[in-house]
mmCIF file of the C-alpha atoms, coordinates in Angstrom:
data_MODEL
# 
_entry.id   MODEL 
# 
loop_
_atom_site.group_PDB 
_atom_site.id 
_atom_site.type_symbol 
_atom_site.label_atom_id 
_atom_site.label_alt_id 
_atom_site.label_comp_id 
_atom_site.label_asym_id 
_atom_site.label_entity_id 
_atom_site.label_seq_id 
_atom_site.pdbx_PDB_ins_code 
_atom_site.Cartn_x 
_atom_site.Cartn_y 
_atom_site.Cartn_z 
_atom_site.occupancy 
_atom_site.B_iso_or_equiv 
_atom_site.pdbx_formal_charge 
_atom_site.auth_seq_id 
_atom_site.auth_comp_id 
_atom_site.auth_asym_id 
_atom_site.auth_atom_id 
_atom_site.pdbx_PDB_model_num 
ATOM 1  C CA . MET A 1 1  ? 134.930 64.355 151.522 1.00 0.00 ? 1  MET A CA 1 
ATOM 2  C CA . HIS A 1 2  ? 135.489 66.154 154.820 1.00 0.00 ? 2  HIS A CA 1 
ATOM 3  C CA . ALA A 1 3  ? 138.386 68.587 154.876 1.00 0.00 ? 3  ALA A CA 1 
ATOM 4  C CA . ALA A 1 4  ? 141.272 67.955 157.253 1.00 0.00 ? 4  ALA A CA 1 
ATOM 5  C CA . ALA A 1 5  ? 142.635 70.538 159.666 1.00 0.00 ? 5  ALA A CA 1 
ATOM 6  C CA . GLY A 1 6  ? 145.058 72.967 158.066 1.00 0.00 ? 6  GLY A CA 1 
ATOM 7  C CA . ILE A 1 7  ? 143.316 73.044 154.680 1.00 0.00 ? 7  ILE A CA 1 
ATOM 8  C CA . PRO A 1 8  ? 142.860 76.603 153.322 1.00 0.00 ? 8  PRO A CA 1 
ATOM 9  C CA . SER A 1 9  ? 139.257 77.747 153.824 1.00 0.00 ? 9  SER A CA 1 
ATOM 10 C CA . ALA A 1 10 ? 139.163 79.081 150.240 1.00 0.00 ? 10 ALA A CA 1 
ATOM 11 C CA . THR A 1 11 ? 139.156 75.476 148.974 1.00 0.00 ? 11 THR A CA 1 
ATOM 12 C CA . ILE A 1 12 ? 136.369 74.305 151.301 1.00 0.00 ? 12 ILE A CA 1 
ATOM 13 C CA . GLY A 1 13 ? 132.668 74.906 150.730 1.00 0.00 ? 13 GLY A CA 1 
ATOM 14 C CA . LEU A 1 14 ? 129.298 73.983 152.204 1.00 0.00 ? 14 LEU A CA 1 
ATOM 15 C CA . ASP A 1 15 ? 127.108 71.527 150.327 1.00 0.00 ? 15 ASP A CA 1 
ATOM 16 C CA . ALA A 1 16 ? 123.734 73.039 151.275 1.00 0.00 ? 16 ALA A CA 1 
ATOM 17 C CA . GLY A 1 17 ? 121.767 69.920 150.329 1.00 0.00 ? 17 GLY A CA 1 
ATOM 18 C CA . LYS A 1 18 ? 123.794 67.615 152.577 1.00 0.00 ? 18 LYS A CA 1 
ATOM 19 C CA . LYS A 1 19 ? 124.846 70.301 155.094 1.00 0.00 ? 19 LYS A CA 1 
ATOM 20 C CA . ILE A 1 20 ? 128.469 69.148 154.934 1.00 0.00 ? 20 ILE A CA 1 
ATOM 21 C CA . ARG A 1 21 ? 131.576 71.320 154.794 1.00 0.00 ? 21 ARG A CA 1 
ATOM 22 C CA . GLY A 1 22 ? 134.421 70.019 152.670 1.00 0.00 ? 22 GLY A CA 1 
ATOM 23 C CA . ARG A 1 23 ? 135.131 69.072 149.077 1.00 0.00 ? 23 ARG A CA 1 
ATOM 24 C CA . LYS A 1 24 ? 133.565 67.138 146.212 1.00 0.00 ? 24 LYS A CA 1 
ATOM 25 C CA . ARG A 1 25 ? 135.304 64.792 143.816 1.00 0.00 ? 25 ARG A CA 1 
ATOM 26 C CA . GLY A 1 26 ? 134.446 64.179 140.197 1.00 0.00 ? 26 GLY A CA 1 
ATOM 27 C CA . ILE A 1 27 ? 135.994 60.963 138.928 1.00 0.00 ? 27 ILE A CA 1 
ATOM 28 C CA . ALA A 1 28 ? 136.190 59.676 135.339 1.00 0.00 ? 28 ALA A CA 1 
ATOM 29 C CA . THR A 1 29 ? 136.958 55.994 134.823 1.00 0.00 ? 29 THR A CA 1 
ATOM 30 C CA . ASP A 1 30 ? 137.256 53.725 131.802 1.00 0.00 ? 30 ASP A CA 1 
ATOM 31 C CA . ALA A 1 31 ? 135.065 50.644 131.290 1.00 0.00 ? 31 ALA A CA 1 
ATOM 32 C CA . PRO A 1 32 ? 137.174 48.357 133.554 1.00 0.00 ? 32 PRO A CA 1 
ATOM 33 C CA . GLY A 1 33 ? 137.144 51.032 136.302 1.00 0.00 ? 33 GLY A CA 1 
ATOM 34 C CA . LEU A 1 34 ? 140.649 52.510 136.004 1.00 0.00 ? 34 LEU A CA 1 
ATOM 35 C CA . SER A 1 35 ? 140.919 56.255 136.715 1.00 0.00 ? 35 SER A CA 1 
ATOM 36 C CA . ILE A 1 36 ? 141.158 58.543 133.713 1.00 0.00 ? 36 ILE A CA 1 
ATOM 37 C CA . ASN A 1 37 ? 140.851 61.889 135.483 1.00 0.00 ? 37 ASN A CA 1 
ATOM 38 C CA . VAL A 1 38 ? 139.855 63.381 138.855 1.00 0.00 ? 38 VAL A CA 1 
ATOM 39 C CA . VAL A 1 39 ? 138.588 66.877 139.690 1.00 0.00 ? 39 VAL A CA 1 
ATOM 40 C CA . VAL A 1 40 ? 138.433 68.059 143.329 1.00 0.00 ? 40 VAL A CA 1 
ATOM 41 C CA . THR A 1 41 ? 136.398 71.179 144.142 1.00 0.00 ? 41 THR A CA 1 
ATOM 42 C CA . ALA A 1 42 ? 134.858 72.925 147.124 1.00 0.00 ? 42 ALA A CA 1 
ATOM 43 C CA . ALA A 1 43 ? 131.603 71.295 148.267 1.00 0.00 ? 43 ALA A CA 1 
ATOM 44 C CA . ASN A 1 44 ? 129.512 74.327 147.262 1.00 0.00 ? 44 ASN A CA 1 
ATOM 45 C CA . VAL A 1 45 ? 130.310 73.846 143.547 1.00 0.00 ? 45 VAL A CA 1 
ATOM 46 C CA . HIS A 1 46 ? 127.316 72.417 141.661 1.00 0.00 ? 46 HIS A CA 1 
ATOM 47 C CA . ASP A 1 47 ? 127.615 68.848 140.370 1.00 0.00 ? 47 ASP A CA 1 
ATOM 48 C CA . ASN A 1 48 ? 126.920 70.015 136.802 1.00 0.00 ? 48 ASN A CA 1 
ATOM 49 C CA . ALA A 1 49 ? 129.914 72.392 136.871 1.00 0.00 ? 49 ALA A CA 1 
ATOM 50 C CA . ILE A 1 50 ? 132.122 69.562 138.140 1.00 0.00 ? 50 ILE A CA 1 
ATOM 51 C CA . GLY A 1 51 ? 130.879 67.302 135.335 1.00 0.00 ? 51 GLY A CA 1 
ATOM 52 C CA . VAL A 1 52 ? 131.530 69.905 132.644 1.00 0.00 ? 52 VAL A CA 1 
ATOM 53 C CA . GLU A 1 53 ? 135.062 70.550 133.928 1.00 0.00 ? 53 GLU A CA 1 
ATOM 54 C CA . LEU A 1 54 ? 135.742 66.827 134.223 1.00 0.00 ? 54 LEU A CA 1 
ATOM 55 C CA . LEU A 1 55 ? 134.554 66.117 130.666 1.00 0.00 ? 55 LEU A CA 1 
ATOM 56 C CA . ASP A 1 56 ? 136.680 69.010 129.383 1.00 0.00 ? 56 ASP A CA 1 
ATOM 57 C CA . TRP A 1 57 ? 139.785 67.520 131.023 1.00 0.00 ? 57 TRP A CA 1 
ATOM 58 C CA . VAL A 1 58 ? 138.965 64.037 129.739 1.00 0.00 ? 58 VAL A CA 1 
ATOM 59 C CA . ALA A 1 59 ? 138.640 65.397 126.182 1.00 0.00 ? 59 ALA A CA 1 
ATOM 60 C CA . ILE A 1 60 ? 141.975 67.240 126.459 1.00 0.00 ? 60 ILE A CA 1 
ATOM 61 C CA . ASP A 1 61 ? 143.978 64.455 128.115 1.00 0.00 ? 61 ASP A CA 1 
ATOM 62 C CA . ASN A 1 62 ? 142.424 61.462 126.314 1.00 0.00 ? 62 ASN A CA 1 
ATOM 63 C CA . PRO A 1 63 ? 141.689 62.211 122.653 1.00 0.00 ? 63 PRO A CA 1 
ATOM 64 C CA . GLY A 1 64 ? 140.657 58.575 122.046 1.00 0.00 ? 64 GLY A CA 1 
ATOM 65 C CA . VAL A 1 65 ? 137.540 58.913 124.238 1.00 0.00 ? 65 VAL A CA 1 
ATOM 66 C CA . ARG A 1 66 ? 134.442 59.308 122.031 1.00 0.00 ? 66 ARG A CA 1 
ATOM 67 C CA . THR A 1 67 ? 131.486 59.085 124.449 1.00 0.00 ? 67 THR A CA 1 
ATOM 68 C CA . ALA A 1 68 ? 130.940 59.347 128.187 1.00 0.00 ? 68 ALA A CA 1 
ATOM 69 C CA . GLY A 1 69 ? 128.224 58.042 130.461 1.00 0.00 ? 69 GLY A CA 1 
ATOM 70 C CA . VAL A 1 70 ? 127.036 60.601 133.023 1.00 0.00 ? 70 VAL A CA 1 
ATOM 71 C CA . ASP A 1 71 ? 124.477 60.491 135.812 1.00 0.00 ? 71 ASP A CA 1 
ATOM 72 C CA . ALA A 1 72 ? 121.206 62.424 135.853 1.00 0.00 ? 72 ALA A CA 1 
ATOM 73 C CA . THR A 1 73 ? 122.651 65.483 137.660 1.00 0.00 ? 73 THR A CA 1 
ATOM 74 C CA . CYS A 1 74 ? 124.874 66.409 134.703 1.00 0.00 ? 74 CYS A CA 1 
ATOM 75 C CA . SER A 1 75 ? 122.881 68.444 132.191 1.00 0.00 ? 75 SER A CA 1 
ATOM 76 C CA . CYS A 1 76 ? 125.889 68.725 129.892 1.00 0.00 ? 76 CYS A CA 1 
ATOM 77 C CA . ASP A 1 77 ? 126.458 67.201 126.465 1.00 0.00 ? 77 ASP A CA 1 
ATOM 78 C CA . SER A 1 78 ? 128.124 63.862 127.166 1.00 0.00 ? 78 SER A CA 1 
ATOM 79 C CA . SER A 1 79 ? 129.487 63.411 123.654 1.00 0.00 ? 79 SER A CA 1 
ATOM 80 C CA . VAL A 1 80 ? 133.171 64.300 123.754 1.00 0.00 ? 80 VAL A CA 1 
ATOM 81 C CA . PRO A 1 81 ? 134.215 66.290 120.648 1.00 0.00 ? 81 PRO A CA 1 
# 
């Protein structure tokens, strides 16, 4: 996601792999595709850190969630305690 003008530079990073300045979004959805939680970070934050933070928030906000499917970039434990 490219950052708009007027956004504080402290919240914007450079994704070195894609060479893009801006932000990244981590999005958790339920099986039908409805949003459960969203995490927005600077682009220089690693995908694994975003996934860990997102799973933490899902576990806190949605105690009924038992498991989560994650993509290959997340090296975190996808079983929600």
